[in-house]
Amino acid sequence: MPARIRVPRWVSVLALAVGGMSLLFVTSALLPLLHTDQSESWRDTIRIGYAIEPPYAFVNKNGNVTGESPELARIVARRAGVRSTRFVLCDFNRLIDALVAGEIDVIASGMFITPKRIKRIAFSQPTTTVHPGLLVQRGNPHKIDGYGAFKAGSGVRVAVLNGSVEQGYLLASGASSSAMVIVQTPQEALTALHDNAIQAIALSAPTVSFMVASSPSEFEAIAGFTPGEAPPEEHCAFGFRLDDTSLRQAFDAALAGYLGTQEHIEMISRFGFDRSAVPQTR
């Protein structure tokens, strides 16, 4: 009968400890790889949310999503290594909720960076620089001269997109809530202006210019600020979930090599933008 070898207890404990440490080491080594795979799952397909607001985002006569923001998103996504993009239509005031809820992965809709919004989502580096504007009927029959024209008792009303930066501008300029008509889409506002239900539409200057170009005999653009005042300057950017750091950084890296290039200027010029719309961050 073979002799039994007694193994001291401390040897067994040491073996278990070494085994546990080995497992911990292997697991720790694999964690970054597992995290990388998960954090870069966006490389296959990303869902891009947009709202109809030409020239930032709209659907052309062929049924394709286009505009400054979707076209830029396509280019940047491709440069970032994304294989496929899918566009998802939302009301403007639903875009952030849809992003946070995981219904979309990126917002590409000419969304301004604001202190309120950065509490809920992360933004890429700025993609465009814009100023506020106003659309009025041709000849400006009501002599509207800026966002400060819509005070109580003024007799003029203005349509503004729900949740937009322009809504904040109007309130800051002393506009009466009774003089503001809150709409969900620019088309809804255009219909109201055409029917004389309102006297102006508050939108960004590029959007106003795009609308005038579409109906020059019916509408005209005026500055959204009172003459003599410095126009407020805002920056648009792509929006991301706060924890989607990898995707946002990939977009930022791609943007850094593209914004301000001749190819970029030629692309945005199709939608009424020029070099002055390129943020001075390069």
PDB file of C-alpha atoms in Angstrom:
ATOM      1  CA  MET A   1       0.000   0.000   0.000  1.00  0.00           C
ATOM      2  CA  PRO A   2       1.569   3.288  -1.068  1.00  0.00           C
ATOM      3  CA  ALA A   3       2.507   5.647   1.708  1.00  0.00           C
ATOM      4  CA  ARG A   4       0.294   8.678   2.078  1.00  0.00           C
ATOM      5  CA  ILE A   5       2.074  11.984   1.888  1.00  0.00           C
ATOM      6  CA  ARG A   6       0.782  14.581   4.249  1.00  0.00           C
ATOM      7  CA  VAL A   7       0.639  18.007   2.640  1.00  0.00           C
ATOM      8  CA  PRO A   8       0.923  20.882   5.080  1.00  0.00           C
ATOM      9  CA  ARG A   9      -2.162  23.067   5.183  1.00  0.00           C
ATOM     10  CA  TRP A  10      -0.173  26.168   4.293  1.00  0.00           C
ATOM     11  CA  VAL A  11       0.832  24.564   0.969  1.00  0.00           C
ATOM     12  CA  SER A  12      -2.832  24.027   0.011  1.00  0.00           C
ATOM     13  CA  VAL A  13      -3.696  27.579   0.945  1.00  0.00           C
ATOM     14  CA  LEU A  14      -0.760  28.890  -1.083  1.00  0.00           C
ATOM     15  CA  ALA A  15      -1.825  26.858  -4.122  1.00  0.00           C
ATOM     16  CA  LEU A  16      -5.353  28.199  -3.929  1.00  0.00           C
ATOM     17  CA  ALA A  17      -4.050  31.729  -3.574  1.00  0.00           C
ATOM     18  CA  VAL A  18      -1.723  31.393  -6.555  1.00  0.00           C
ATOM     19  CA  GLY A  19      -4.546  29.900  -8.625  1.00  0.00           C
ATOM     20  CA  GLY A  20      -6.863  32.707  -7.641  1.00  0.00           C
ATOM     21  CA  MET A  21      -4.263  35.321  -8.478  1.00  0.00           C
ATOM     22  CA  SER A  22      -3.689  33.709 -11.872  1.00  0.00           C
ATOM     23  CA  LEU A  23      -7.411  33.772 -12.601  1.00  0.00           C
ATOM     24  CA  LEU A  24      -7.592  37.382 -11.473  1.00  0.00           C
ATOM     25  CA  PHE A  25      -4.626  38.279 -13.690  1.00  0.00           C
ATOM     26  CA  VAL A  26      -6.134  36.603 -16.746  1.00  0.00           C
ATOM     27  CA  THR A  27      -9.538  38.188 -16.099  1.00  0.00           C
ATOM     28  CA  SER A  28      -7.973  41.622 -15.627  1.00  0.00           C
ATOM     29  CA  ALA A  29      -6.026  41.227 -18.842  1.00  0.00           C
ATOM     30  CA  LEU A  30      -9.176  40.327 -20.770  1.00  0.00           C
ATOM     31  CA  LEU A  31     -11.383  43.093 -19.366  1.00  0.00           C
ATOM     32  CA  PRO A  32      -9.952  45.870 -21.579  1.00  0.00           C
ATOM     33  CA  LEU A  33     -10.503  43.678 -24.625  1.00  0.00           C
ATOM     34  CA  LEU A  34     -14.068  42.937 -23.602  1.00  0.00           C
ATOM     35  CA  HIS A  35     -14.693  46.627 -22.916  1.00  0.00           C
ATOM     36  CA  THR A  36     -13.208  47.614 -26.269  1.00  0.00           C
ATOM     37  CA  ASP A  37     -15.430  45.194 -28.139  1.00  0.00           C
ATOM     38  CA  GLN A  38     -18.506  46.492 -26.332  1.00  0.00           C
ATOM     39  CA  SER A  39     -17.646  50.204 -26.528  1.00  0.00           C
ATOM     40  CA  GLU A  40     -16.915  50.001 -30.255  1.00  0.00           C
ATOM     41  CA  SER A  41     -19.962  47.969 -31.252  1.00  0.00           C
ATOM     42  CA  TRP A  42     -21.089  51.143 -33.039  1.00  0.00           C
ATOM     43  CA  ARG A  43     -18.615  50.417 -35.840  1.00  0.00           C
ATOM     44  CA  ASP A  44     -21.189  48.125 -37.459  1.00  0.00           C
ATOM     45  CA  THR A  45     -24.222  50.461 -37.634  1.00  0.00           C
ATOM     46  CA  ILE A  46     -25.272  53.724 -36.007  1.00  0.00           C
ATOM     47  CA  ARG A  47     -28.760  55.233 -35.920  1.00  0.00           C
ATOM     48  CA  ILE A  48     -28.737  58.953 -36.640  1.00  0.00           C
ATOM     49  CA  GLY A  49     -31.658  61.036 -35.415  1.00  0.00           C
ATOM     50  CA  TYR A  50     -32.759  64.132 -37.310  1.00  0.00           C
ATOM     51  CA  ALA A  51     -35.666  66.591 -37.419  1.00  0.00           C
ATOM     52  CA  ILE A  52     -36.924  68.340 -40.537  1.00  0.00           C
ATOM     53  CA  GLU A  53     -35.398  71.825 -40.643  1.00  0.00           C
ATOM     54  CA  PRO A  54     -33.841  72.787 -43.970  1.00  0.00           C
ATOM     55  CA  PRO A  55     -31.006  73.367 -44.683  1.00  0.00           C
ATOM     56  CA  TYR A  56     -29.741  71.414 -41.668  1.00  0.00           C
ATOM     57  CA  ALA A  57     -31.813  68.300 -42.334  1.00  0.00           C
ATOM     58  CA  PHE A  58     -34.626  67.397 -44.711  1.00  0.00           C
ATOM     59  CA  VAL A  59     -35.800  64.780 -47.210  1.00  0.00           C
ATOM     60  CA  ASN A  60     -35.219  65.553 -50.883  1.00  0.00           C
ATOM     61  CA  LYS A  61     -37.547  64.804 -53.796  1.00  0.00           C
ATOM     62  CA  ASN A  62     -35.955  61.369 -54.200  1.00  0.00           C
ATOM     63  CA  GLY A  63     -36.825  60.442 -50.621  1.00  0.00           C
ATOM     64  CA  ASN A  64     -33.232  60.666 -49.360  1.00  0.00           C
ATOM     65  CA  VAL A  65     -32.297  62.280 -46.051  1.00  0.00           C
ATOM     66  CA  THR A  66     -29.958  65.172 -46.785  1.00  0.00           C
ATOM     67  CA  GLY A  67     -28.942  68.611 -45.533  1.00  0.00           C
ATOM     68  CA  GLU A  68     -25.798  69.999 -43.920  1.00  0.00           C
ATOM     69  CA  SER A  69     -25.996  67.806 -40.805  1.00  0.00           C
ATOM     70  CA  PRO A  70     -26.895  64.391 -42.320  1.00  0.00           C
ATOM     71  CA  GLU A  71     -24.366  64.801 -45.142  1.00  0.00           C
ATOM     72  CA  LEU A  72     -21.643  65.749 -42.673  1.00  0.00           C
ATOM     73  CA  ALA A  73     -22.645  62.846 -40.428  1.00  0.00           C
ATOM     74  CA  ARG A  74     -22.324  60.383 -43.321  1.00  0.00           C
ATOM     75  CA  ILE A  75     -18.847  61.618 -44.196  1.00  0.00           C
ATOM     76  CA  VAL A  76     -17.611  61.736 -40.608  1.00  0.00           C
ATOM     77  CA  ALA A  77     -19.083  58.327 -39.746  1.00  0.00           C
ATOM     78  CA  ARG A  78     -17.325  56.773 -42.726  1.00  0.00           C
ATOM     79  CA  ARG A  79     -14.028  58.407 -41.752  1.00  0.00           C
ATOM     80  CA  ALA A  80     -14.528  57.165 -38.175  1.00  0.00           C
ATOM     81  CA  GLY A  81     -14.845  53.581 -39.395  1.00  0.00           C
ATOM     82  CA  VAL A  82     -18.626  53.127 -39.192  1.00  0.00           C
ATOM     83  CA  ARG A  83     -19.784  50.626 -41.804  1.00  0.00           C
ATOM     84  CA  SER A  84     -23.467  51.611 -42.024  1.00  0.00           C
ATOM     85  CA  THR A  85     -25.718  54.535 -41.043  1.00  0.00           C
ATOM     86  CA  ARG A  86     -29.491  54.564 -40.624  1.00  0.00           C
ATOM     87  CA  PHE A  87     -31.507  57.764 -40.268  1.00  0.00           C
ATOM     88  CA  VAL A  88     -34.419  58.080 -37.834  1.00  0.00           C
ATOM     89  CA  LEU A  89     -36.927  60.959 -38.096  1.00  0.00           C
ATOM     90  CA  CYS A  90     -37.994  62.658 -34.838  1.00  0.00           C
ATOM     91  CA  ASP A  91     -39.724  65.853 -33.807  1.00  0.00           C
ATOM     92  CA  PHE A  92     -37.024  68.328 -32.797  1.00  0.00           C
ATOM     93  CA  ASN A  93     -38.071  68.437 -29.147  1.00  0.00           C
ATOM     94  CA  ARG A  94     -37.933  64.604 -29.021  1.00  0.00           C
ATOM     95  CA  LEU A  95     -34.367  64.197 -30.269  1.00  0.00           C
ATOM     96  CA  ILE A  96     -32.618  64.314 -26.899  1.00  0.00           C
ATOM     97  CA  ASP A  97     -35.174  62.023 -25.246  1.00  0.00           C
ATOM     98  CA  ALA A  98     -34.773  59.532 -28.105  1.00  0.00           C
ATOM     99  CA  LEU A  99     -30.989  59.635 -27.744  1.00  0.00           C
ATOM    100  CA  VAL A 100     -31.030  59.126 -23.977  1.00  0.00           C
ATOM    101  CA  ALA A 101     -33.573  56.291 -24.322  1.00  0.00           C
ATOM    102  CA  GLY A 102     -31.299  54.456 -26.760  1.00  0.00           C
ATOM    103  CA  GLU A 103     -33.610  54.822 -29.756  1.00  0.00           C
ATOM    104  CA  ILE A 104     -30.863  56.612 -31.717  1.00  0.00           C
ATOM    105  CA  ASP A 105     -27.080  56.856 -31.327  1.00  0.00           C
ATOM    106  CA  VAL A 106     -26.282  60.308 -32.723  1.00  0.00           C
ATOM    107  CA  ILE A 107     -28.197  63.568 -33.219  1.00  0.00           C
ATOM    108  CA  ALA A 108     -27.422  65.233 -36.563  1.00  0.00           C
ATOM    109  CA  SER A 109     -29.928  68.049 -36.933  1.00  0.00           C
ATOM    110  CA  GLY A 110     -28.231  71.409 -36.514  1.00  0.00           C
ATOM    111  CA  MET A 111     -28.660  71.262 -32.731  1.00  0.00           C
ATOM    112  CA  PHE A 112     -27.166  74.189 -30.814  1.00  0.00           C
ATOM    113  CA  ILE A 113     -24.876  73.566 -27.842  1.00  0.00           C
ATOM    114  CA  THR A 114     -26.537  75.033 -24.734  1.00  0.00           C
ATOM    115  CA  PRO A 115     -25.862  74.772 -20.976  1.00  0.00           C
ATOM    116  CA  LYS A 116     -29.220  73.057 -20.480  1.00  0.00           C
ATOM    117  CA  ARG A 117     -28.548  70.427 -23.133  1.00  0.00           C
ATOM    118  CA  ILE A 118     -25.028  69.529 -21.978  1.00  0.00           C
ATOM    119  CA  LYS A 119     -26.510  68.364 -18.691  1.00  0.00           C
ATOM    120  CA  ARG A 120     -28.218  65.528 -20.572  1.00  0.00           C
ATOM    121  CA  ILE A 121     -26.030  64.761 -23.586  1.00  0.00           C
ATOM    122  CA  ALA A 122     -22.457  65.176 -24.814  1.00  0.00           C
ATOM    123  CA  PHE A 123     -21.625  67.195 -27.917  1.00  0.00           C
ATOM    124  CA  SER A 124     -18.939  66.801 -30.527  1.00  0.00           C
ATOM    125  CA  GLN A 125     -16.696  69.709 -31.336  1.00  0.00           C
ATOM    126  CA  PRO A 126     -18.728  72.483 -33.022  1.00  0.00           C
ATOM    127  CA  THR A 127     -19.645  71.806 -36.640  1.00  0.00           C
ATOM    128  CA  THR A 128     -21.231  75.136 -37.648  1.00  0.00           C
ATOM    129  CA  THR A 129     -21.460  78.716 -36.389  1.00  0.00           C
ATOM    130  CA  VAL A 130     -24.833  80.438 -36.867  1.00  0.00           C
ATOM    131  CA  HIS A 131     -26.859  83.498 -35.853  1.00  0.00           C
ATOM    132  CA  PRO A 132     -30.598  83.909 -35.209  1.00  0.00           C
ATOM    133  CA  GLY A 133     -32.921  85.082 -37.965  1.00  0.00           C
ATOM    134  CA  LEU A 134     -36.520  85.987 -38.695  1.00  0.00           C
ATOM    135  CA  LEU A 135     -38.702  85.156 -41.669  1.00  0.00           C
ATOM    136  CA  VAL A 136     -41.414  87.677 -42.564  1.00  0.00           C
ATOM    137  CA  GLN A 137     -43.736  88.326 -45.480  1.00  0.00           C
ATOM    138  CA  ARG A 138     -42.210  90.064 -48.478  1.00  0.00           C
ATOM    139  CA  GLY A 139     -41.836  93.790 -47.818  1.00  0.00           C
ATOM    140  CA  ASN A 140     -42.002  93.299 -44.030  1.00  0.00           C
ATOM    141  CA  PRO A 141     -45.450  94.959 -43.812  1.00  0.00           C
ATOM    142  CA  HIS A 142     -45.460  94.960 -39.997  1.00  0.00           C
ATOM    143  CA  LYS A 143     -42.019  96.621 -39.736  1.00  0.00           C
ATOM    144  CA  ILE A 144     -40.637  93.895 -37.497  1.00  0.00           C
ATOM    145  CA  ASP A 145     -37.035  94.755 -36.562  1.00  0.00           C
ATOM    146  CA  GLY A 146     -35.886  91.876 -34.380  1.00  0.00           C
ATOM    147  CA  TYR A 147     -36.720  89.493 -31.557  1.00  0.00           C
ATOM    148  CA  GLY A 148     -37.668  92.418 -29.334  1.00  0.00           C
ATOM    149  CA  ALA A 149     -40.668  93.288 -31.521  1.00  0.00           C
ATOM    150  CA  PHE A 150     -43.009  90.745 -29.951  1.00  0.00           C
ATOM    151  CA  LYS A 151     -43.796  92.335 -26.611  1.00  0.00           C
ATOM    152  CA  ALA A 152     -47.270  92.353 -25.082  1.00  0.00           C
ATOM    153  CA  GLY A 153     -49.618  94.632 -26.990  1.00  0.00           C
ATOM    154  CA  SER A 154     -47.394  94.765 -30.080  1.00  0.00           C
ATOM    155  CA  GLY A 155     -50.089  93.204 -32.250  1.00  0.00           C
ATOM    156  CA  VAL A 156     -47.633  90.846 -33.947  1.00  0.00           C
ATOM    157  CA  ARG A 157     -47.055  87.166 -33.288  1.00  0.00           C
ATOM    158  CA  VAL A 158     -44.117  84.913 -34.016  1.00  0.00           C
ATOM    159  CA  ALA A 159     -43.882  81.148 -34.495  1.00  0.00           C
ATOM    160  CA  VAL A 160     -40.964  79.291 -32.923  1.00  0.00           C
ATOM    161  CA  LEU A 161     -39.953  75.637 -32.708  1.00  0.00           C
ATOM    162  CA  ASN A 162     -40.690  73.966 -29.400  1.00  0.00           C
ATOM    163  CA  GLY A 163     -37.487  73.588 -27.373  1.00  0.00           C
ATOM    164  CA  SER A 164     -35.373  75.653 -29.766  1.00  0.00           C
ATOM    165  CA  VAL A 165     -32.666  78.172 -28.895  1.00  0.00           C
ATOM    166  CA  GLU A 166     -34.730  80.850 -30.654  1.00  0.00           C
ATOM    167  CA  GLN A 167     -37.486  80.297 -28.098  1.00  0.00           C
ATOM    168  CA  GLY A 168     -35.012  81.314 -25.397  1.00  0.00           C
ATOM    169  CA  TYR A 169     -33.879  84.341 -27.410  1.00  0.00           C
ATOM    170  CA  LEU A 170     -37.455  85.564 -27.698  1.00  0.00           C
ATOM    171  CA  LEU A 171     -38.082  85.277 -23.972  1.00  0.00           C
ATOM    172  CA  ALA A 172     -34.772  86.994 -23.183  1.00  0.00           C
ATOM    173  CA  SER A 173     -35.723  89.802 -25.580  1.00  0.00           C
ATOM    174  CA  GLY A 174     -38.944  90.456 -23.672  1.00  0.00           C
ATOM    175  CA  ALA A 175     -41.345  88.663 -25.982  1.00  0.00           C
ATOM    176  CA  SER A 176     -44.748  87.977 -24.482  1.00  0.00           C
ATOM    177  CA  SER A 177     -45.774  84.330 -24.195  1.00  0.00           C
ATOM    178  CA  SER A 178     -49.084  85.318 -25.793  1.00  0.00           C
ATOM    179  CA  ALA A 179     -47.182  86.604 -28.832  1.00  0.00           C
ATOM    180  CA  MET A 180     -45.339  83.306 -29.333  1.00  0.00           C
ATOM    181  CA  VAL A 181     -46.907  80.421 -31.230  1.00  0.00           C
ATOM    182  CA  ILE A 182     -45.112  77.171 -30.413  1.00  0.00           C
ATOM    183  CA  VAL A 183     -44.858  74.776 -33.369  1.00  0.00           C
ATOM    184  CA  GLN A 184     -43.322  71.347 -33.894  1.00  0.00           C
ATOM    185  CA  THR A 185     -42.011  71.781 -37.452  1.00  0.00           C
ATOM    186  CA  PRO A 186     -40.902  74.639 -39.729  1.00  0.00           C
ATOM    187  CA  GLN A 187     -43.571  73.600 -42.231  1.00  0.00           C
ATOM    188  CA  GLU A 188     -46.267  74.189 -39.614  1.00  0.00           C
ATOM    189  CA  ALA A 189     -44.851  77.680 -39.077  1.00  0.00           C
ATOM    190  CA  LEU A 190     -44.700  78.386 -42.818  1.00  0.00           C
ATOM    191  CA  THR A 191     -48.348  77.461 -43.215  1.00  0.00           C
ATOM    192  CA  ALA A 192     -49.303  79.832 -40.394  1.00  0.00           C
ATOM    193  CA  LEU A 193     -47.287  82.677 -41.943  1.00  0.00           C
ATOM    194  CA  HIS A 194     -48.795  82.049 -45.360  1.00  0.00           C
ATOM    195  CA  ASP A 195     -52.296  82.182 -43.799  1.00  0.00           C
ATOM    196  CA  ASN A 196     -51.487  85.403 -41.873  1.00  0.00           C
ATOM    197  CA  ALA A 197     -52.050  83.630 -38.555  1.00  0.00           C
ATOM    198  CA  ILE A 198     -48.611  84.905 -37.498  1.00  0.00           C
ATOM    199  CA  GLN A 199     -46.385  87.715 -38.722  1.00  0.00           C
ATOM    200  CA  ALA A 200     -42.919  86.130 -38.402  1.00  0.00           C
ATOM    201  CA  ILE A 201     -41.016  82.892 -37.808  1.00  0.00           C
ATOM    202  CA  ALA A 202     -37.994  82.746 -35.500  1.00  0.00           C
ATOM    203  CA  LEU A 203     -35.386  80.313 -36.826  1.00  0.00           C
ATOM    204  CA  SER A 204     -31.642  80.277 -37.394  1.00  0.00           C
ATOM    205  CA  ALA A 205     -30.388  82.558 -40.161  1.00  0.00           C
ATOM    206  CA  PRO A 206     -29.400  79.662 -42.495  1.00  0.00           C
ATOM    207  CA  THR A 207     -32.887  78.154 -42.216  1.00  0.00           C
ATOM    208  CA  VAL A 208     -34.517  81.510 -42.912  1.00  0.00           C
ATOM    209  CA  SER A 209     -32.282  82.075 -45.950  1.00  0.00           C
ATOM    210  CA  PHE A 210     -33.137  78.619 -47.279  1.00  0.00           C
ATOM    211  CA  MET A 211     -36.860  79.357 -46.974  1.00  0.00           C
ATOM    212  CA  VAL A 212     -36.519  82.701 -48.747  1.00  0.00           C
ATOM    213  CA  ALA A 213     -34.620  81.033 -51.591  1.00  0.00           C
ATOM    214  CA  SER A 214     -37.521  78.596 -51.974  1.00  0.00           C
ATOM    215  CA  SER A 215     -40.189  81.365 -52.140  1.00  0.00           C
ATOM    216  CA  PRO A 216     -38.461  84.717 -52.826  1.00  0.00           C
ATOM    217  CA  SER A 217     -41.647  86.410 -54.020  1.00  0.00           C
ATOM    218  CA  GLU A 218     -43.510  85.578 -50.813  1.00  0.00           C
ATOM    219  CA  PHE A 219     -40.997  85.861 -47.949  1.00  0.00           C
ATOM    220  CA  GLU A 220     -37.902  87.777 -46.925  1.00  0.00           C
ATOM    221  CA  ALA A 221     -35.266  87.442 -44.220  1.00  0.00           C
ATOM    222  CA  ILE A 222     -34.470  90.005 -41.557  1.00  0.00           C
ATOM    223  CA  ALA A 223     -31.952  89.931 -38.728  1.00  0.00           C
ATOM    224  CA  GLY A 224     -33.121  88.311 -35.531  1.00  0.00           C
ATOM    225  CA  PHE A 225     -31.429  90.995 -33.462  1.00  0.00           C
ATOM    226  CA  THR A 226     -32.086  94.713 -33.207  1.00  0.00           C
ATOM    227  CA  PRO A 227     -29.890  96.782 -35.549  1.00  0.00           C
ATOM    228  CA  GLY A 228     -26.835  98.077 -33.689  1.00  0.00           C
ATOM    229  CA  GLU A 229     -26.699  95.128 -31.311  1.00  0.00           C
ATOM    230  CA  ALA A 230     -24.050  92.430 -31.605  1.00  0.00           C
ATOM    231  CA  PRO A 231     -25.770  89.301 -32.946  1.00  0.00           C
ATOM    232  CA  PRO A 232     -25.614  86.314 -30.622  1.00  0.00           C
ATOM    233  CA  GLU A 233     -23.428  83.559 -32.029  1.00  0.00           C
ATOM    234  CA  GLU A 234     -24.229  79.909 -31.502  1.00  0.00           C
ATOM    235  CA  HIS A 235     -22.532  76.651 -32.408  1.00  0.00           C
ATOM    236  CA  CYS A 236     -24.184  73.491 -33.690  1.00  0.00           C
ATOM    237  CA  ALA A 237     -22.741  70.029 -33.083  1.00  0.00           C
ATOM    238  CA  PHE A 238     -23.534  66.329 -33.135  1.00  0.00           C
ATOM    239  CA  GLY A 239     -25.128  64.946 -29.957  1.00  0.00           C
ATOM    240  CA  PHE A 240     -24.187  61.715 -28.141  1.00  0.00           C
ATOM    241  CA  ARG A 241     -25.129  59.880 -24.971  1.00  0.00           C
ATOM    242  CA  LEU A 242     -22.939  60.933 -22.046  1.00  0.00           C
ATOM    243  CA  ASP A 243     -21.352  57.472 -21.756  1.00  0.00           C
ATOM    244  CA  ASP A 244     -20.709  56.956 -25.490  1.00  0.00           C
ATOM    245  CA  THR A 245     -17.185  58.330 -25.181  1.00  0.00           C
ATOM    246  CA  SER A 246     -15.626  56.064 -27.805  1.00  0.00           C
ATOM    247  CA  LEU A 247     -18.128  57.049 -30.505  1.00  0.00           C
ATOM    248  CA  ARG A 248     -17.892  60.749 -29.693  1.00  0.00           C
ATOM    249  CA  GLN A 249     -14.092  60.702 -29.725  1.00  0.00           C
ATOM    250  CA  ALA A 250     -14.076  58.890 -33.070  1.00  0.00           C
ATOM    251  CA  PHE A 251     -16.382  61.562 -34.536  1.00  0.00           C
ATOM    252  CA  ASP A 252     -14.235  64.352 -33.086  1.00  0.00           C
ATOM    253  CA  ALA A 253     -11.080  62.879 -34.590  1.00  0.00           C
ATOM    254  CA  ALA A 254     -12.758  62.609 -37.989  1.00  0.00           C
ATOM    255  CA  LEU A 255     -14.166  66.145 -37.736  1.00  0.00           C
ATOM    256  CA  ALA A 256     -10.737  67.565 -36.909  1.00  0.00           C
ATOM    257  CA  GLY A 257      -9.389  66.330 -40.221  1.00  0.00           C
ATOM    258  CA  TYR A 258     -12.374  67.445 -42.297  1.00  0.00           C
ATOM    259  CA  LEU A 259     -13.892  70.734 -41.070  1.00  0.00           C
ATOM    260  CA  GLY A 260     -12.706  73.710 -43.055  1.00  0.00           C
ATOM    261  CA  THR A 261     -11.259  71.681 -45.910  1.00  0.00           C
ATOM    262  CA  GLN A 262     -12.157  72.524 -49.486  1.00  0.00           C
ATOM    263  CA  GLU A 263     -14.275  69.365 -49.661  1.00  0.00           C
ATOM    264  CA  HIS A 264     -16.209  70.500 -46.575  1.00  0.00           C
ATOM    265  CA  ILE A 265     -16.787  74.023 -47.921  1.00  0.00           C
ATOM    266  CA  GLU A 266     -18.037  72.647 -51.229  1.00  0.00           C
ATOM    267  CA  MET A 267     -20.420  70.284 -49.424  1.00  0.00           C
ATOM    268  CA  ILE A 268     -22.009  72.914 -47.159  1.00  0.00           C
ATOM    269  CA  SER A 269     -22.235  75.451 -50.000  1.00  0.00           C
ATOM    270  CA  ARG A 270     -24.901  73.230 -51.564  1.00  0.00           C
ATOM    271  CA  PHE A 271     -27.098  74.138 -48.581  1.00  0.00           C
ATOM    272  CA  GLY A 272     -26.423  77.876 -48.467  1.00  0.00           C
ATOM    273  CA  PHE A 273     -23.509  77.907 -46.001  1.00  0.00           C
ATOM    274  CA  ASP A 274     -20.100  79.457 -46.662  1.00  0.00           C
ATOM    275  CA  ARG A 275     -16.701  79.521 -44.954  1.00  0.00           C
ATOM    276  CA  SER A 276     -18.006  81.917 -42.288  1.00  0.00           C
ATOM    277  CA  ALA A 277     -20.108  79.035 -40.934  1.00  0.00           C
ATOM    278  CA  VAL A 278     -16.999  76.988 -40.103  1.00  0.00           C
ATOM    279  CA  PRO A 279     -16.211  77.276 -36.357  1.00  0.00           C
ATOM    280  CA  GLN A 280     -12.863  78.927 -35.661  1.00  0.00           C
ATOM    281  CA  THR A 281     -11.490  75.988 -33.695  1.00  0.00           C
ATOM    282  CA  ARG A 282      -9.035  74.514 -36.197  1.00  0.00           C
TER     283      ARG A 282
END
